[in-house]
Coordinates of C-alpha atoms in Angstrom, one line a residue:
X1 CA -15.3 -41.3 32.3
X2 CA -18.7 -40.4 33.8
X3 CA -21.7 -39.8 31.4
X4 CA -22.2 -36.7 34.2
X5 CA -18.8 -35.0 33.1
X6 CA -19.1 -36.1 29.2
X7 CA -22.7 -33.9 29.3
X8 CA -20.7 -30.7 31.2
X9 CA -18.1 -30.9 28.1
X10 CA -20.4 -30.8 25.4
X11 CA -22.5 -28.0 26.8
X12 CA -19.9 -26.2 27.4
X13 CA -19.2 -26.4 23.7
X14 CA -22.7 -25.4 23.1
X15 CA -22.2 -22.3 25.2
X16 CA -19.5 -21.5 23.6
X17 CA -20.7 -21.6 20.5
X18 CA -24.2 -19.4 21.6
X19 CA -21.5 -16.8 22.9
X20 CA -18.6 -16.5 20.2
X21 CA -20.8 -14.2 17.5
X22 CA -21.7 -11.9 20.4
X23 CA -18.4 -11.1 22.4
X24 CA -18.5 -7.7 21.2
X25 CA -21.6 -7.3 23.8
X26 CA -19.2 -8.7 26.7
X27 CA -17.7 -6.9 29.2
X28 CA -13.5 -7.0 28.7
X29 CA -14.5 -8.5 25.4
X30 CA -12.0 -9.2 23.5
X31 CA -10.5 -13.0 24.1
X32 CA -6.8 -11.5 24.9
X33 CA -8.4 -9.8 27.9
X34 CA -9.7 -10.1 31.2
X35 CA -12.1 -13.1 32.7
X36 CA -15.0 -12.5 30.0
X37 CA -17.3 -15.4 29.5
X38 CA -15.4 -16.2 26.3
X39 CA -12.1 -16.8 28.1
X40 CA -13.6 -18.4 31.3
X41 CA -15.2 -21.2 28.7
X42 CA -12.5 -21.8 26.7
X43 CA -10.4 -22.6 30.1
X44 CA -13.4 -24.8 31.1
X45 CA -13.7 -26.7 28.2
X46 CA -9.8 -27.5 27.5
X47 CA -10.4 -29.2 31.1
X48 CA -13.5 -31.0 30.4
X49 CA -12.5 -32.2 26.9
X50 CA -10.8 -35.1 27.7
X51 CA -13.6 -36.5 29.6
X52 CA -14.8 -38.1 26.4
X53 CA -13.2 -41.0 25.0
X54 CA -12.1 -40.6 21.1
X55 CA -10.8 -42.7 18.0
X56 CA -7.9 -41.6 16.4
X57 CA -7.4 -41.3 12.2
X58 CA -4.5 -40.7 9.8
X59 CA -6.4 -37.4 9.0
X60 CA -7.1 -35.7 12.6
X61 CA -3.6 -36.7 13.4
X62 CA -2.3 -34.8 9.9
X63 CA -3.9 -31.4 10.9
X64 CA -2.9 -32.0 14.5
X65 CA 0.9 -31.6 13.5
X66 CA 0.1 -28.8 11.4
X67 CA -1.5 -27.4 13.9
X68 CA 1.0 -27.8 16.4
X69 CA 3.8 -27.0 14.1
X70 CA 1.8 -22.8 13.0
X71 CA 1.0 -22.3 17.1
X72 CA 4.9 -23.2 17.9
X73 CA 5.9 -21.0 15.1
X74 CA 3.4 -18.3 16.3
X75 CA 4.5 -18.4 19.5
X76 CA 8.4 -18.1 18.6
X77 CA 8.0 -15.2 16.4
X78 CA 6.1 -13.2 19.1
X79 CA 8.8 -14.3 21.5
X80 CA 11.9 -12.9 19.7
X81 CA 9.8 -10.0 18.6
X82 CA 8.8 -8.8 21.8
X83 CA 10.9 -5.5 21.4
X84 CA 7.9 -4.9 19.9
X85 CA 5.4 -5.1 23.0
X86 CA 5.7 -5.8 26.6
X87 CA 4.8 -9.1 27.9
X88 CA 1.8 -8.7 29.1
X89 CA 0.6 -7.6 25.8
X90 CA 2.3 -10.2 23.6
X91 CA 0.1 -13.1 26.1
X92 CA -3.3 -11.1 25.4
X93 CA -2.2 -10.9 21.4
X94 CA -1.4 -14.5 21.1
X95 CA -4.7 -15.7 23.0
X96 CA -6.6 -13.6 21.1
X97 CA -5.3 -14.6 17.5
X98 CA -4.2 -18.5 17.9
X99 CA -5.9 -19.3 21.0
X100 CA -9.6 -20.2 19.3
X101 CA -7.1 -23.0 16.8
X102 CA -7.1 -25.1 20.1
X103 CA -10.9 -25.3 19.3
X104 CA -9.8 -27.8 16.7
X105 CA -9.2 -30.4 19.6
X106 CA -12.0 -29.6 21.6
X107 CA -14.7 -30.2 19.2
X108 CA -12.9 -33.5 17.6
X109 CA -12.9 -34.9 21.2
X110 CA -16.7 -33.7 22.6
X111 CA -18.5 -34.3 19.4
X112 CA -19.9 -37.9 18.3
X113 CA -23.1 -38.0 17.6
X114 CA -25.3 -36.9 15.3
X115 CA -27.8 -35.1 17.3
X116 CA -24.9 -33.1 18.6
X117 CA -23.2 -32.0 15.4
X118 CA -26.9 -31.3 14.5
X119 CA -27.4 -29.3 17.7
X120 CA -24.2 -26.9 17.2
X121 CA -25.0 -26.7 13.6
X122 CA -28.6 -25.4 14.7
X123 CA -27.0 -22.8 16.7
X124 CA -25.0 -21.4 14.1
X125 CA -27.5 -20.9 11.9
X126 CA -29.9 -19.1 14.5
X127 CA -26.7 -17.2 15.3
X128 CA -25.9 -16.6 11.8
X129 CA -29.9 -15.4 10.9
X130 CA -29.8 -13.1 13.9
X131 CA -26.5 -11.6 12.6
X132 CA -28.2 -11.0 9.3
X133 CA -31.6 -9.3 10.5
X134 CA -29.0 -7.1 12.8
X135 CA -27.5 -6.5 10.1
X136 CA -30.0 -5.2 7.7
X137 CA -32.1 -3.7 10.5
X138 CA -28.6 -1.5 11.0
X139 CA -28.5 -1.0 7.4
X140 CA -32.5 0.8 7.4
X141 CA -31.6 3.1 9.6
X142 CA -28.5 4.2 8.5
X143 CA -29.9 4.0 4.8
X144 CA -29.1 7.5 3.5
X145 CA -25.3 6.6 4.5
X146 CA -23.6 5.2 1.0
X147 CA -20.9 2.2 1.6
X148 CA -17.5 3.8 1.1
X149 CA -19.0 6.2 4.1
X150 CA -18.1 2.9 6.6
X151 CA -21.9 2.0 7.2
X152 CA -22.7 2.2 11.2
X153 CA -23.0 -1.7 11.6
X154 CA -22.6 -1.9 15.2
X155 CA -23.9 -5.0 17.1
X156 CA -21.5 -8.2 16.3
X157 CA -18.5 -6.8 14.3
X158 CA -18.4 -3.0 15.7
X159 CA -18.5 -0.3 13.6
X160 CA -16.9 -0.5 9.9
X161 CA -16.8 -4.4 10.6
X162 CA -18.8 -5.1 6.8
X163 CA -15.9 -7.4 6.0
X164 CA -15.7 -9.7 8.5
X165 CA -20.0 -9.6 8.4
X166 CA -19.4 -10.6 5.0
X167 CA -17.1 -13.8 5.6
X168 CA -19.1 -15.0 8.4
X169 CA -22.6 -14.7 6.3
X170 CA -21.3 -16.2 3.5
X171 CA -19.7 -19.2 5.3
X172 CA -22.3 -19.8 7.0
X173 CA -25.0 -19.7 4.5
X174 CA -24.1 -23.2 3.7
X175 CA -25.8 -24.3 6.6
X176 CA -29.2 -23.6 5.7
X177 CA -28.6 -25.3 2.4
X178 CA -27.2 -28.6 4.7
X179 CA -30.8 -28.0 6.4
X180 CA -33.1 -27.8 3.0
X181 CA -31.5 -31.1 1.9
X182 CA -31.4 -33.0 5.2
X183 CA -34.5 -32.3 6.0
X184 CA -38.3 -34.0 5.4
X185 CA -40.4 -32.1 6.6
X186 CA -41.7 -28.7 4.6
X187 CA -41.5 -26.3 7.2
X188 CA -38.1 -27.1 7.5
X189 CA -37.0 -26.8 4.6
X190 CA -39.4 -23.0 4.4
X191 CA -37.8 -22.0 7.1
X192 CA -33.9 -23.2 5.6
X193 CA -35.0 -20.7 3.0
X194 CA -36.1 -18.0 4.9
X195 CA -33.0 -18.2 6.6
X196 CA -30.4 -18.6 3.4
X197 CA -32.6 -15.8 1.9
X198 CA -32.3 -13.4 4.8
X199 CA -28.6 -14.7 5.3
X200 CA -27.6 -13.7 1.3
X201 CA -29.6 -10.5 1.1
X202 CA -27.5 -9.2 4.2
X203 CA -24.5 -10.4 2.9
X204 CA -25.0 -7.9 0.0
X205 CA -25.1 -5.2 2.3
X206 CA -22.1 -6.0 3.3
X207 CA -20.1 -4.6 -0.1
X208 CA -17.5 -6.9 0.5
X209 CA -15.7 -7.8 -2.8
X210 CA -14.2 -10.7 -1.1
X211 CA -17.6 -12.4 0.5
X212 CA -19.4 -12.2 -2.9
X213 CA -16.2 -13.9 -4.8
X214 CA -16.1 -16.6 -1.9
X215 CA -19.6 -17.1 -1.8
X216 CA -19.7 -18.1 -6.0
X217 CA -16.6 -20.1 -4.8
X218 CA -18.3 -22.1 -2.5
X219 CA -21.7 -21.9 -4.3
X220 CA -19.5 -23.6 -7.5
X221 CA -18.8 -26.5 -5.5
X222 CA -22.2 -27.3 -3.7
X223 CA -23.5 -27.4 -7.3
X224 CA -20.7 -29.6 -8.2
X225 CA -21.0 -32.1 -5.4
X226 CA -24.9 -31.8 -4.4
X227 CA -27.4 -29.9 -6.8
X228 CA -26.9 -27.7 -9.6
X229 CA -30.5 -26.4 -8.9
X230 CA -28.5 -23.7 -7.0
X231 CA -26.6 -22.1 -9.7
X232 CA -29.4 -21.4 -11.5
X233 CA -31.2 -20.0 -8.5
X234 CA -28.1 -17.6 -8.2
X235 CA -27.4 -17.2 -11.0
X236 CA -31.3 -15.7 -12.2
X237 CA -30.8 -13.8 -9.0
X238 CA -27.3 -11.9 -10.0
X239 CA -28.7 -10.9 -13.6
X240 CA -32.3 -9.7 -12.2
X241 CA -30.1 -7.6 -9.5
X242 CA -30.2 -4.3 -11.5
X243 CA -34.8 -4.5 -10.8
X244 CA -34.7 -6.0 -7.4
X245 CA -31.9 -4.6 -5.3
X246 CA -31.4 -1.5 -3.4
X247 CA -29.1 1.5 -5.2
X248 CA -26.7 1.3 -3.1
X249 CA -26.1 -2.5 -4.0
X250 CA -26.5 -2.2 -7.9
X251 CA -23.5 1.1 -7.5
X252 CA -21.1 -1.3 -5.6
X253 CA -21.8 -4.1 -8.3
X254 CA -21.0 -2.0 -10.4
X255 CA -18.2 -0.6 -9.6
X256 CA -16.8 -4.6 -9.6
X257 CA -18.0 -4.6 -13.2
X258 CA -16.8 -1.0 -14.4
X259 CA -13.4 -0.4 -15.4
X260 CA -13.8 3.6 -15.2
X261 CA -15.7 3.7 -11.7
X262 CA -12.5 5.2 -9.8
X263 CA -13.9 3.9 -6.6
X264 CA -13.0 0.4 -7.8
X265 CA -9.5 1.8 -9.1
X266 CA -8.5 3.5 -6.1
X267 CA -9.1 0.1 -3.9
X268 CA -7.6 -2.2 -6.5
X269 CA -4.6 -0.2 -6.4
X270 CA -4.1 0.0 -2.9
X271 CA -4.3 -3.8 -2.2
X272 CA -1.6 -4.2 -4.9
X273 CA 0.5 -2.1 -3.1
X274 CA -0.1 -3.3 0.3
X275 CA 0.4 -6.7 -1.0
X276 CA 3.7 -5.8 -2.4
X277 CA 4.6 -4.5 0.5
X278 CA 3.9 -7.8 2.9
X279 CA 5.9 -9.8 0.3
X280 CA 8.8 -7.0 1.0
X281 CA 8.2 -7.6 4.4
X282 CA 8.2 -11.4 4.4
X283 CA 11.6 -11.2 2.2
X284 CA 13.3 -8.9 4.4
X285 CA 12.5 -11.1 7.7
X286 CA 12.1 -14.2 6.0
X287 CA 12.4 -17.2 8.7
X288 CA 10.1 -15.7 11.9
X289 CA 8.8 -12.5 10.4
X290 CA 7.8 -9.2 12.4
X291 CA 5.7 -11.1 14.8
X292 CA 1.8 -11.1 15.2
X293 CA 0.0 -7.8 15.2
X294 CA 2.7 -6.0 14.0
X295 CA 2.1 -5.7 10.1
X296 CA 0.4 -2.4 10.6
X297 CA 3.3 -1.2 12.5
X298 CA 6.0 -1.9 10.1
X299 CA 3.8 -1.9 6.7
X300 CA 5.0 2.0 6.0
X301 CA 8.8 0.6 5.9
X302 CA 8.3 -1.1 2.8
X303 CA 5.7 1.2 1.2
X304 CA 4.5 5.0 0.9
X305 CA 0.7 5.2 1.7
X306 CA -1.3 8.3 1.1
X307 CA -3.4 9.4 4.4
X308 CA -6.7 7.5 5.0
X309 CA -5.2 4.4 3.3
X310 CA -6.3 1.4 6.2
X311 CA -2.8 -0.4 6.9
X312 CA -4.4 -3.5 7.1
X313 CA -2.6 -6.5 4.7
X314 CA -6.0 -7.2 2.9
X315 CA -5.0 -10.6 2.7
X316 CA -4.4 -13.5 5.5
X317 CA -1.8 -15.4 3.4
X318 CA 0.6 -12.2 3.0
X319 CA -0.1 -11.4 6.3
X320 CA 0.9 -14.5 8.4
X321 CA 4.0 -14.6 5.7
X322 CA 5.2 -10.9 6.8
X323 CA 4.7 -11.8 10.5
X324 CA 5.6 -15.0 11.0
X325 CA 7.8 -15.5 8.3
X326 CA 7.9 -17.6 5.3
X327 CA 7.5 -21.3 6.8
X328 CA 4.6 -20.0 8.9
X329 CA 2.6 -18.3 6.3
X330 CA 3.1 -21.7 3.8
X331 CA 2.3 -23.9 6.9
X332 CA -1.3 -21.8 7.5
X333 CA -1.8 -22.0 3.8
X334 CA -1.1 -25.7 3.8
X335 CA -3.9 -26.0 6.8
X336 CA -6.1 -24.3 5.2
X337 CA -5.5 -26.4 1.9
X338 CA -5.6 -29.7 4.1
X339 CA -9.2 -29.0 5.9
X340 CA -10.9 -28.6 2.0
X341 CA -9.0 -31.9 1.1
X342 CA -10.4 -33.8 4.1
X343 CA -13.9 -32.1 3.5
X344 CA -14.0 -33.4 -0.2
X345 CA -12.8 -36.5 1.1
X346 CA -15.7 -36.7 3.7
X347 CA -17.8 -36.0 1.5
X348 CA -16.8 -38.5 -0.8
X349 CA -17.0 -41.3 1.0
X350 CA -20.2 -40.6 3.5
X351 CA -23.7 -41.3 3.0
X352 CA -27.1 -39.5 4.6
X353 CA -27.1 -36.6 6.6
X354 CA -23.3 -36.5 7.2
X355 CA -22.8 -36.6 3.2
X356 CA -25.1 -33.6 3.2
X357 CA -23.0 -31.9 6.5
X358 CA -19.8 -32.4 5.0
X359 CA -20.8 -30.8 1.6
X360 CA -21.9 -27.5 3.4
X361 CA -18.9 -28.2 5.3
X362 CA -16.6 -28.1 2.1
X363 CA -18.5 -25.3 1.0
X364 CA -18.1 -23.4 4.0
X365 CA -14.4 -23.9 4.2
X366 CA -13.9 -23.3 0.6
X367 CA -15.7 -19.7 0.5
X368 CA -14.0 -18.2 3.9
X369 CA -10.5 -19.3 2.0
X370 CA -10.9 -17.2 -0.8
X371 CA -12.5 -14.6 1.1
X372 CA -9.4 -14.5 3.2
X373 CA -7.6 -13.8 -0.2
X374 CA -8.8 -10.2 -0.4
X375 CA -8.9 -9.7 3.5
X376 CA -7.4 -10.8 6.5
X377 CA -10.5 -12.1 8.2
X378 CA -9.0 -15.1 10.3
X379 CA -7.8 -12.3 13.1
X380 CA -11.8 -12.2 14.4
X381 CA -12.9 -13.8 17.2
X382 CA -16.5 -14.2 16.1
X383 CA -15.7 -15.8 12.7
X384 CA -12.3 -18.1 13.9
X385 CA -14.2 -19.6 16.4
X386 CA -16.3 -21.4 14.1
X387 CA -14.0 -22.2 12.0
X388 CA -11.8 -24.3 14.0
X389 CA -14.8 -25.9 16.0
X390 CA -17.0 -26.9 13.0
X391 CA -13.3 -27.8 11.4
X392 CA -13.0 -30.5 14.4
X393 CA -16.4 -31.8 13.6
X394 CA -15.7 -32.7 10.4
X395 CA -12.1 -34.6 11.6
X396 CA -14.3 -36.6 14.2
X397 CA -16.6 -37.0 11.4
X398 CA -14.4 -38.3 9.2
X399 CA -13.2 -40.4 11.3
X400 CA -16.4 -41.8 12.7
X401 CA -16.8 -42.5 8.4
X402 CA -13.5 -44.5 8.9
X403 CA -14.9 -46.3 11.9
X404 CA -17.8 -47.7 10.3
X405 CA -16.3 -48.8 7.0
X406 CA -13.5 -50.6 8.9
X407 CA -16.4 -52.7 10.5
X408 CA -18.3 -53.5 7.4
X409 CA -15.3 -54.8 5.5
X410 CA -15.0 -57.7 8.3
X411 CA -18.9 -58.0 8.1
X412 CA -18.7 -58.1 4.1
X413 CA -16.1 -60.6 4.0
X414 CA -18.3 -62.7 6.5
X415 CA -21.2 -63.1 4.3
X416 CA -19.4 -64.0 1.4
X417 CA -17.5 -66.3 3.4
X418 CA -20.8 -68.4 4.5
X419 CA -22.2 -67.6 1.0
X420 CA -18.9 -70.2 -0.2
X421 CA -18.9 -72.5 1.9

């Protein structure tokens, strides 16, 4: 292939990445629907991917057929359930929900060098900073409206989108840390601070339960695997909460802490209930569930909600279990489970800057999996997307890794050779 058409596919990826947090500004914008830039690169780049020439590993190949295996069953289930919605509609839901997991190809086949992994990395960080300042600049003006009001976000999620800010924040928050330990130089690693800093103190604004439990999840294993130096930063942080941080923040932590704040009753109760009502669901339609999109539909079948209740599964396992049935829901949860294996196991086994990526990688993974515990967050656009590109990275990655030990065995076993004789 020409170097001129292996440059097109990787700034395609580049534009794609610049564009995925800020579809909600597009015209037709959701990914379902009409020729939006989103949809127009996406066609472009499954085109232009296999101009680049790629090694294959055990790994990539392993979450390539479980892949292949949830989209099949995704597409099934919203054929047979398309009682449901017309045709037309069940083409713009699928594209939109499991059109972003081809993403996982894309970016194992255009990525291979370090300067570009470092390049889309770059990006979603700036993306991620300019999400946060959004975010709290949002947050000032609308500061005399309390949480549980649905705070007037606006910008990348839409309104009432504080979940889904909070996922994305806290997942990528990891990337600044992969830029304070990469880096040499002091400015970088200020302004990987600056960033991180900006990134978490949104992120509480956010008064997503799920986001702050994700975050400790990943933060646990950074300190595990790279420096410990950050639990203690957090952790000073979390106690000194009550004489830094705003009121509004200190009443939602504690109302996680509280036992008698009925705020924090009312909600718990409600996701036990909606979560007893997806496994109903999944047990009553057990092989291709009620197809995708349609949990809200069909949740009141299995349960009695009061009015104002959200009809939303408040969890992405339960969810892809009720609609696409048991095998689907275990095969997602085994793909999730596989990508945080392969992480740890790049991270393992790497050395410089890509021991340092694939930490924040594992950490990254890690916290938007347990964050998807209390929400169903893998339904955005803006937050899927990098998943399943920076999830390709680290299979190219990995393999790469794999590449380069396979040459220095033969090398290794040439020395000692000549060292022998």
């Amino acid at each position: 292939m020409s170097d001129k058409s292996t440059n097109i596919s990787i700034l395609l990826l580049y534009a794609l990445v610049v564009c995925l947090p800020f579809q909600s500004y597009m015209y037709d914008k959701f990914l379902g629907e009409g020729l939006n830039p989103i949809n127009i690169l996406m066609l472009l780049i499954l085109g232009a991917m296999f101009s680049r020439k790629t090694i294959m590993c055990k790994d990539y190949k392993t979450v390539r057929i479980l892949l292949v295996v949830f989209l099949l069953i995704s597409i099934v289930s919203s054929a047979i359930n398309l009682n449901v919605f017309s045709q037309f509609e069940f083409i713009v839901m699928w594209k939109r929900y499991f059109l972003l997991m081809l993403l996982v190809f894309v970016a194992y086949r255009v990525v291979s060098s370090e300067k570009e992994f470092n390049t889309i990395t770059l990006i979603v960080s700036i993306a991620t900073l300019i999400v946060a300042i959004q975010l709290l600049k949002n947050t000032y003006e609308y500061r005399n409206v309390f949480f549980k009001d649905w705070m007037k976000y606006g910008g990348v999620f839409g309104e009432g989108g504080e979940n889904d800010l909070g996922a994305f924040l806290t997942m990528n928050f990891f990337w600044f840390l992969y830029w304070y330990f990469e880096s040499r130089t002091s400015m970088v690693k200020a302004a990987a601070i600056f960033g991180g800093a900006v990134t978490l103190f949104a992120c509480l604004f956010c008064f997503s339960r799920g986001a702050y439990v994700g975050l400790a999840g990943g933060v646990f294993w950074f300190g595990l695997r790279r420096s410990k130096l950050i639990w203690v930063v957090l952790l000073i942080a979390a106690i000194t909460i009550p004489i830094w941080a705003p009121t509004s923040v200190k009443t939602r932590f504690d109302s996680l802490t509280d036992s008698n704040k009925v705020e924090k009753d009312a909600s718990a109760q409600s996701r036990l209930i909606l979560w007893g009502g997806a496994l109903k669901m999944s047990a009553d339609h057990p092989f291709i569930g009620v197809g995708p999109d349609n949990f809200s539909d069909r949740i009141t079948d299995y349960i009695s909600m009061p009015a104002g209740w959200p009809k939303v599964s408040h969890n992405m396992y339960l969810r892809y279990m009720a609609e696409l049935g048991f095998i689907g829901g275990i095969v997602f949860f085994v793909l999730i489970l596989s990508l945080i294996v392969k992480g740890n196991k790049l991270s393992k086994i790497s050395t410089g800057w890509a021991k340092n990526w694939s930490t924040s990688y594992t950490s990254f993974i890690i916290s938007v999996s347990i964050a998807n515990w209390f929400g169903d967050r893998f339904i955005r656009e803006e937050l899927t997307g990098y998943i399943w590109i920076i999830s390709g990275m680290m299979l190219k990655l990995l393999a790469m890794q794999g590449q380069e030990e396979q040459k220095a065995v033969p090398a290794k076993a040439s020395s000692i050779y000549r060292f022998s004789s």
